[in-house]
Amino acid sequence: MVETKGRKANPEARMALLDHLKELRNRLFKAAIGVILGTVVGFIVYQPLLEALIKPIKDLNEKEGRAATLNFDGVASSFDLMVQVSVFLGVILSSPVWIYQLWAFIVPGLHKKERRLALSFVAAAVPLFIGGVLLAWLVLPNAVRVLTDFTPVGGSNFISAEIYLAFVLRLLLAFGIAFLVPVVLVGLNLAGLIKGKQLIKSWRITIFLVCLFAAMAAPGADAMSMFYLAAPMLLLFFAAIGVCVLNDRRRERRAIKRAAETEATADIATPATDLENL
């Protein structure tokens, strides 16, 4: 009975600011646990992962005959790199956990049908994030080759391991997060925070920012490499905008139908038998 009264008093299930902060704290704690467990796995598979990350440097020596070596600057730098790489792998492995926690923080404010739709986008967010990381992985060898092309003739590349791995991890993570942005836009639309029309109006700045990101994150030998990377990002962005527009239309139709039902109910006269019983 208490629960029913509480629901009637708060039909939209709004939460106080303190409750929101507690909910956010709990979600962040669960996400952190997932990252920690993934980091433990990262420590276990660190050595083969490191070999794969430094393979572009080895290819410069073996395939192109360049003088490129990876150097560790200090006594503890090897351990620091192990921690960084393991945490990064932990973020990737735990992506289903922290992506779900992100959506679970938004979902309570949605209707039942919208919750089911939101959960379907959670399922899409994980492969999109991993897909972005894999795309960056494919671009990495070309990026390393092009950037080292600026070395003067007769020069050698003594590359700091810490700087190199930081560059690689930022590249992979940036692409993974970039592929998540369209899903976040759909989630904000489901929560009623943004409209599809607003996103359509900003299509010019969207194209500019995506192309700028592609040019900075994955430099290529020519301009076409930038467009090859920007194309899937733009496709995802405009697909997300399309979903937002369709959801806005569905929401408007539902509001019109509800208003029509309310007006029709208000026009119904009270039966005479009910009036006699009064």
mmCIF file of C-alpha atoms in Angstrom:
data_model
loop_
_atom_site.group_PDB
_atom_site.id
_atom_site.type_symbol
_atom_site.label_atom_id
_atom_site.label_comp_id
_atom_site.label_asym_id
_atom_site.label_seq_id
_atom_site.Cartn_x
_atom_site.Cartn_y
_atom_site.Cartn_z
ATOM 1 C CA MET A 1 0.000 0.000 0.000
ATOM 2 C CA VAL A 2 2.834 2.333 0.866
ATOM 3 C CA GLU A 3 4.498 1.558 -2.471
ATOM 4 C CA THR A 4 1.245 2.333 -4.355
ATOM 5 C CA LYS A 5 0.817 5.659 -2.598
ATOM 6 C CA GLY A 6 4.427 6.529 -3.263
ATOM 7 C CA ARG A 7 4.002 5.757 -6.940
ATOM 8 C CA LYS A 8 0.855 7.912 -7.132
ATOM 9 C CA ALA A 9 2.615 10.764 -5.371
ATOM 10 C CA ASN A 10 5.569 10.426 -7.713
ATOM 11 C CA PRO A 11 4.189 9.105 -11.033
ATOM 12 C CA GLU A 12 7.371 9.942 -12.990
ATOM 13 C CA ALA A 13 9.590 8.195 -10.425
ATOM 14 C CA ARG A 14 11.775 11.277 -10.008
ATOM 15 C CA MET A 15 14.771 10.977 -7.703
ATOM 16 C CA ALA A 16 16.215 13.576 -5.385
ATOM 17 C CA LEU A 17 19.704 14.909 -6.112
ATOM 18 C CA LEU A 18 21.158 12.931 -3.196
ATOM 19 C CA ASP A 19 19.568 9.737 -4.506
ATOM 20 C CA HIS A 20 21.059 10.423 -7.938
ATOM 21 C CA LEU A 21 24.503 10.850 -6.407
ATOM 22 C CA LYS A 22 24.155 7.607 -4.449
ATOM 23 C CA GLU A 23 23.043 5.801 -7.598
ATOM 24 C CA LEU A 24 25.999 7.239 -9.519
ATOM 25 C CA ARG A 25 28.386 6.173 -6.763
ATOM 26 C CA ASN A 26 27.070 2.611 -6.820
ATOM 27 C CA ARG A 27 27.310 2.426 -10.615
ATOM 28 C CA LEU A 28 30.865 3.767 -10.598
ATOM 29 C CA PHE A 29 31.852 1.280 -7.904
ATOM 30 C CA LYS A 30 30.527 -1.667 -9.911
ATOM 31 C CA ALA A 31 32.231 -0.380 -13.056
ATOM 32 C CA ALA A 32 35.521 -0.027 -11.145
ATOM 33 C CA ILE A 33 35.258 -3.622 -9.924
ATOM 34 C CA GLY A 34 34.853 -4.769 -13.519
ATOM 35 C CA VAL A 35 37.909 -2.776 -14.645
ATOM 36 C CA ILE A 36 39.997 -4.179 -11.774
ATOM 37 C CA LEU A 37 39.095 -7.757 -12.677
ATOM 38 C CA GLY A 38 39.893 -7.041 -16.317
ATOM 39 C CA THR A 39 43.219 -5.515 -15.264
ATOM 40 C CA VAL A 40 44.145 -8.738 -13.469
ATOM 41 C CA VAL A 41 43.621 -10.580 -16.742
ATOM 42 C CA GLY A 42 45.721 -7.877 -18.412
ATOM 43 C CA PHE A 43 48.649 -8.667 -16.118
ATOM 44 C CA ILE A 44 48.385 -12.334 -17.042
ATOM 45 C CA VAL A 45 48.473 -11.761 -20.831
ATOM 46 C CA TYR A 46 50.753 -8.704 -20.699
ATOM 47 C CA GLN A 47 53.755 -10.210 -22.484
ATOM 48 C CA PRO A 48 52.015 -11.381 -25.710
ATOM 49 C CA LEU A 49 50.001 -8.159 -25.761
ATOM 50 C CA LEU A 50 53.163 -6.060 -25.512
ATOM 51 C CA GLU A 51 54.685 -8.015 -28.401
ATOM 52 C CA ALA A 52 51.663 -7.178 -30.545
ATOM 53 C CA LEU A 53 51.765 -3.487 -29.574
ATOM 54 C CA ILE A 54 55.445 -3.027 -30.506
ATOM 55 C CA LYS A 55 55.188 -5.055 -33.718
ATOM 56 C CA PRO A 56 54.924 -1.880 -35.898
ATOM 57 C CA ILE A 57 58.335 -0.797 -34.550
ATOM 58 C CA LYS A 58 59.855 -4.180 -35.348
ATOM 59 C CA ASP A 59 58.390 -4.067 -38.844
ATOM 60 C CA LEU A 60 60.247 -0.818 -39.513
ATOM 61 C CA ASN A 61 63.533 -2.647 -38.939
ATOM 62 C CA GLU A 62 62.718 -5.959 -40.586
ATOM 63 C CA LYS A 63 60.602 -4.947 -43.595
ATOM 64 C CA GLU A 64 61.769 -1.408 -44.364
ATOM 65 C CA GLY A 65 65.317 -1.519 -43.025
ATOM 66 C CA ARG A 66 65.008 1.554 -40.798
ATOM 67 C CA ALA A 67 66.924 2.116 -37.591
ATOM 68 C CA ALA A 68 64.140 2.180 -35.002
ATOM 69 C CA THR A 69 64.505 0.956 -31.434
ATOM 70 C CA LEU A 70 62.221 1.048 -28.412
ATOM 71 C CA ASN A 71 63.957 2.358 -25.284
ATOM 72 C CA PHE A 72 63.012 2.212 -21.616
ATOM 73 C CA ASP A 73 64.041 5.429 -19.885
ATOM 74 C CA GLY A 74 64.224 4.332 -16.255
ATOM 75 C CA VAL A 75 64.493 1.429 -13.872
ATOM 76 C CA ALA A 76 60.763 1.410 -13.075
ATOM 77 C CA SER A 77 59.544 2.360 -16.540
ATOM 78 C CA SER A 78 59.015 -1.293 -17.535
ATOM 79 C CA PHE A 79 56.735 -1.825 -14.546
ATOM 80 C CA ASP A 80 54.870 1.431 -15.231
ATOM 81 C CA LEU A 81 54.208 0.322 -18.781
ATOM 82 C CA MET A 82 52.969 -3.051 -17.555
ATOM 83 C CA VAL A 83 50.437 -1.273 -15.334
ATOM 84 C CA GLN A 84 49.286 1.062 -18.127
ATOM 85 C CA VAL A 85 48.844 -1.707 -20.680
ATOM 86 C CA SER A 86 47.096 -3.989 -18.181
ATOM 87 C CA VAL A 87 44.656 -1.261 -17.130
ATOM 88 C CA PHE A 88 43.930 -0.473 -20.768
ATOM 89 C CA LEU A 89 43.188 -4.114 -21.491
ATOM 90 C CA GLY A 90 41.050 -4.181 -18.355
ATOM 91 C CA VAL A 91 38.975 -1.290 -19.730
ATOM 92 C CA ILE A 92 38.407 -3.188 -22.975
ATOM 93 C CA LEU A 93 37.599 -6.524 -21.332
ATOM 94 C CA SER A 94 35.234 -4.916 -18.834
ATOM 95 C CA SER A 95 33.460 -2.805 -21.467
ATOM 96 C CA PRO A 96 30.225 -4.847 -21.151
ATOM 97 C CA VAL A 97 30.208 -4.070 -17.417
ATOM 98 C CA TRP A 98 30.873 -0.327 -17.425
ATOM 99 C CA ILE A 99 28.772 0.303 -20.526
ATOM 100 C CA TYR A 100 25.866 -1.496 -18.849
ATOM 101 C CA GLN A 101 26.364 0.551 -15.663
ATOM 102 C CA LEU A 102 26.321 3.738 -17.722
ATOM 103 C CA TRP A 103 23.024 2.771 -19.305
ATOM 104 C CA ALA A 104 21.569 1.462 -16.046
ATOM 105 C CA PHE A 105 22.057 4.948 -14.617
ATOM 106 C CA ILE A 106 19.893 6.357 -17.451
ATOM 107 C CA VAL A 107 17.329 3.560 -17.846
ATOM 108 C CA PRO A 108 15.294 4.124 -14.603
ATOM 109 C CA GLY A 109 13.961 7.373 -16.069
ATOM 110 C CA LEU A 110 12.580 5.653 -19.168
ATOM 111 C CA HIS A 111 9.246 3.980 -19.858
ATOM 112 C CA LYS A 112 8.958 0.202 -20.123
ATOM 113 C CA LYS A 113 9.084 0.108 -23.934
ATOM 114 C CA GLU A 114 11.958 2.584 -24.002
ATOM 115 C CA ARG A 115 13.874 0.450 -21.518
ATOM 116 C CA ARG A 116 13.734 -2.526 -23.857
ATOM 117 C CA LEU A 117 14.912 -0.307 -26.702
ATOM 118 C CA ALA A 118 17.699 1.090 -24.556
ATOM 119 C CA LEU A 119 18.898 -2.391 -23.594
ATOM 120 C CA SER A 120 19.148 -3.262 -27.275
ATOM 121 C CA PHE A 121 21.473 -0.309 -27.721
ATOM 122 C CA VAL A 122 23.546 -1.497 -24.783
ATOM 123 C CA ALA A 123 24.042 -4.723 -26.706
ATOM 124 C CA ALA A 124 25.107 -2.641 -29.722
ATOM 125 C CA ALA A 125 27.457 -0.418 -27.704
ATOM 126 C CA VAL A 126 29.874 -3.195 -26.729
ATOM 127 C CA PRO A 127 30.661 -4.408 -30.272
ATOM 128 C CA LEU A 128 30.834 -0.788 -31.453
ATOM 129 C CA PHE A 129 33.439 0.034 -28.810
ATOM 130 C CA ILE A 130 35.462 -3.065 -29.636
ATOM 131 C CA GLY A 131 35.018 -2.354 -33.354
ATOM 132 C CA GLY A 132 36.470 1.115 -32.888
ATOM 133 C CA VAL A 133 39.471 -0.344 -31.083
ATOM 134 C CA LEU A 134 39.996 -2.895 -33.868
ATOM 135 C CA LEU A 135 39.782 -0.188 -36.524
ATOM 136 C CA ALA A 136 42.452 1.820 -34.727
ATOM 137 C CA TRP A 137 44.544 -1.357 -34.511
ATOM 138 C CA LEU A 138 44.407 -1.709 -38.292
ATOM 139 C CA VAL A 139 45.432 1.935 -38.726
ATOM 140 C CA LEU A 140 48.297 1.792 -36.206
ATOM 141 C CA PRO A 141 51.046 0.313 -38.459
ATOM 142 C CA ASN A 142 50.369 2.869 -41.179
ATOM 143 C CA ALA A 143 50.336 5.710 -38.632
ATOM 144 C CA VAL A 144 53.699 4.633 -37.184
ATOM 145 C CA ARG A 145 55.219 4.295 -40.646
ATOM 146 C CA VAL A 146 53.990 7.698 -41.824
ATOM 147 C CA LEU A 147 55.054 9.543 -38.687
ATOM 148 C CA THR A 148 58.555 8.054 -38.800
ATOM 149 C CA ASP A 149 58.844 9.067 -42.477
ATOM 150 C CA PHE A 150 59.696 12.561 -41.233
ATOM 151 C CA THR A 151 63.011 11.296 -39.845
ATOM 152 C CA PRO A 152 65.866 12.978 -41.775
ATOM 153 C CA VAL A 153 68.055 10.851 -44.051
ATOM 154 C CA GLY A 154 70.780 9.162 -42.025
ATOM 155 C CA GLY A 155 68.897 9.648 -38.753
ATOM 156 C CA SER A 156 67.752 6.976 -36.320
ATOM 157 C CA ASN A 157 64.571 6.638 -34.301
ATOM 158 C CA PHE A 158 65.268 6.063 -30.598
ATOM 159 C CA ILE A 159 61.659 5.833 -29.482
ATOM 160 C CA SER A 160 60.747 6.083 -25.815
ATOM 161 C CA ALA A 161 58.660 3.041 -24.862
ATOM 162 C CA GLU A 162 56.541 5.116 -22.492
ATOM 163 C CA ILE A 163 55.740 7.765 -25.113
ATOM 164 C CA TYR A 164 55.104 5.187 -27.832
ATOM 165 C CA LEU A 165 52.739 3.024 -25.785
ATOM 166 C CA ALA A 166 50.903 6.105 -24.495
ATOM 167 C CA PHE A 167 50.361 7.129 -28.128
ATOM 168 C CA VAL A 168 49.116 3.659 -29.072
ATOM 169 C CA LEU A 169 46.758 3.321 -26.118
ATOM 170 C CA ARG A 170 45.307 6.803 -26.645
ATOM 171 C CA LEU A 171 44.718 5.995 -30.305
ATOM 172 C CA LEU A 172 42.912 2.738 -29.540
ATOM 173 C CA LEU A 173 40.839 4.217 -26.728
ATOM 174 C CA ALA A 174 39.929 7.328 -28.715
ATOM 175 C CA PHE A 175 38.516 5.251 -31.552
ATOM 176 C CA GLY A 176 36.602 3.007 -29.167
ATOM 177 C CA ILE A 177 35.003 5.977 -27.399
ATOM 178 C CA ALA A 178 34.303 7.727 -30.721
ATOM 179 C CA PHE A 179 32.279 4.716 -31.830
ATOM 180 C CA LEU A 180 30.301 4.924 -28.581
ATOM 181 C CA VAL A 181 29.216 8.544 -29.049
ATOM 182 C CA PRO A 182 26.322 7.748 -31.450
ATOM 183 C CA VAL A 183 24.921 5.262 -28.942
ATOM 184 C CA VAL A 184 25.145 7.886 -26.192
ATOM 185 C CA LEU A 185 23.247 10.338 -28.428
ATOM 186 C CA VAL A 186 20.426 7.803 -28.813
ATOM 187 C CA GLY A 187 20.385 7.259 -25.052
ATOM 188 C CA LEU A 188 20.110 11.000 -24.395
ATOM 189 C CA ASN A 189 17.276 11.149 -26.899
ATOM 190 C CA LEU A 190 15.445 8.305 -25.162
ATOM 191 C CA ALA A 191 15.833 10.194 -21.900
ATOM 192 C CA GLY A 192 14.273 13.263 -23.537
ATOM 193 C CA LEU A 193 17.384 15.436 -23.179
ATOM 194 C CA ILE A 194 17.995 16.075 -26.892
ATOM 195 C CA LYS A 195 15.824 16.083 -29.992
ATOM 196 C CA GLY A 196 16.557 14.584 -33.383
ATOM 197 C CA LYS A 197 15.858 17.945 -35.045
ATOM 198 C CA GLN A 198 18.588 19.553 -32.943
ATOM 199 C CA LEU A 199 21.088 16.983 -34.189
ATOM 200 C CA ILE A 200 20.002 17.484 -37.801
ATOM 201 C CA LYS A 201 20.585 21.229 -37.517
ATOM 202 C CA SER A 202 24.185 20.616 -36.385
ATOM 203 C CA TRP A 203 25.097 18.227 -39.226
ATOM 204 C CA ARG A 204 27.727 20.600 -40.608
ATOM 205 C CA ILE A 205 29.661 20.871 -37.370
ATOM 206 C CA THR A 206 29.287 17.098 -36.905
ATOM 207 C CA ILE A 207 30.954 16.372 -40.243
ATOM 208 C CA PHE A 208 33.716 18.873 -39.491
ATOM 209 C CA LEU A 209 34.474 17.456 -36.030
ATOM 210 C CA VAL A 210 34.453 13.842 -37.246
ATOM 211 C CA CYS A 211 36.833 14.630 -40.115
ATOM 212 C CA LEU A 212 39.075 16.639 -37.791
ATOM 213 C CA PHE A 213 39.196 13.764 -35.331
ATOM 214 C CA ALA A 214 39.997 11.287 -38.108
ATOM 215 C CA ALA A 215 42.798 13.516 -39.411
ATOM 216 C CA MET A 216 44.370 13.937 -35.956
ATOM 217 C CA ALA A 217 43.891 10.425 -34.587
ATOM 218 C CA ALA A 218 44.936 8.454 -37.647
ATOM 219 C CA PRO A 219 47.264 10.387 -39.956
ATOM 220 C CA GLY A 220 47.803 8.658 -43.279
ATOM 221 C CA ALA A 221 50.024 9.000 -46.301
ATOM 222 C CA ASP A 222 47.283 10.884 -48.162
ATOM 223 C CA ALA A 223 43.951 12.555 -47.578
ATOM 224 C CA MET A 224 42.016 9.403 -48.528
ATOM 225 C CA SER A 225 43.079 7.611 -45.355
ATOM 226 C CA MET A 226 41.311 10.296 -43.324
ATOM 227 C CA PHE A 227 38.069 9.749 -45.248
ATOM 228 C CA TYR A 228 38.349 5.964 -44.919
ATOM 229 C CA LEU A 229 38.362 6.422 -41.152
ATOM 230 C CA ALA A 230 35.760 9.170 -41.080
ATOM 231 C CA ALA A 231 33.264 7.232 -43.231
ATOM 232 C CA PRO A 232 32.200 4.611 -40.630
ATOM 233 C CA MET A 233 32.036 7.289 -37.917
ATOM 234 C CA LEU A 234 29.785 9.510 -40.036
ATOM 235 C CA LEU A 235 27.637 6.512 -40.924
ATOM 236 C CA LEU A 236 27.132 5.723 -37.237
ATOM 237 C CA PHE A 237 26.388 9.356 -36.374
ATOM 238 C CA PHE A 238 23.735 9.767 -39.050
ATOM 239 C CA ALA A 239 22.241 6.363 -38.214
ATOM 240 C CA ALA A 240 21.935 7.564 -34.605
ATOM 241 C CA ILE A 241 20.307 10.794 -35.782
ATOM 242 C CA GLY A 242 17.817 8.759 -37.814
ATOM 243 C CA VAL A 243 16.925 6.653 -34.779
ATOM 244 C CA CYS A 244 16.452 9.817 -32.708
ATOM 245 C CA VAL A 245 14.122 11.334 -35.305
ATOM 246 C CA LEU A 246 12.032 8.146 -35.481
ATOM 247 C CA ASN A 247 11.832 7.990 -31.703
ATOM 248 C CA ASP A 248 10.702 11.639 -31.542
ATOM 249 C CA ARG A 249 7.929 10.925 -34.061
ATOM 250 C CA ARG A 250 6.821 7.863 -32.108
ATOM 251 C CA ARG A 251 6.779 9.904 -28.905
ATOM 252 C CA GLU A 252 4.742 12.660 -30.575
ATOM 253 C CA ARG A 253 2.208 10.138 -31.914
ATOM 254 C CA ARG A 254 1.851 8.646 -28.455
ATOM 255 C CA ALA A 255 1.315 12.092 -26.920
ATOM 256 C CA ILE A 256 -1.331 12.968 -29.545
ATOM 257 C CA LYS A 257 -3.121 9.668 -28.956
ATOM 258 C CA ARG A 258 -3.096 10.202 -25.195
ATOM 259 C CA ALA A 259 -4.448 13.720 -25.603
ATOM 260 C CA ALA A 260 -7.210 12.470 -27.909
ATOM 261 C CA GLU A 261 -8.215 9.754 -25.449
ATOM 262 C CA THR A 262 -8.297 12.270 -22.612
ATOM 263 C CA GLU A 263 -10.477 14.653 -24.653
ATOM 264 C CA ALA A 264 -12.828 11.843 -25.686
ATOM 265 C CA THR A 265 -13.230 10.714 -22.088
ATOM 266 C CA ALA A 266 -13.986 14.269 -20.974
ATOM 267 C CA ASP A 267 -16.813 14.561 -23.515
ATOM 268 C CA ILE A 268 -18.661 11.452 -22.269
ATOM 269 C CA ALA A 269 -21.729 12.443 -20.229
ATOM 270 C CA THR A 270 -22.386 10.908 -16.851
ATOM 271 C CA PRO A 271 -25.141 8.181 -17.097
ATOM 272 C CA ALA A 272 -28.557 9.124 -15.633
ATOM 273 C CA THR A 273 -28.522 6.102 -13.316
ATOM 274 C CA ASP A 274 -25.340 7.376 -11.767
ATOM 275 C CA LEU A 275 -26.922 10.786 -11.261
ATOM 276 C CA GLU A 276 -29.949 9.218 -9.471
ATOM 277 C CA ASN A 277 -27.665 7.353 -7.121
ATOM 278 C CA LEU A 278 -25.959 10.576 -6.060
#
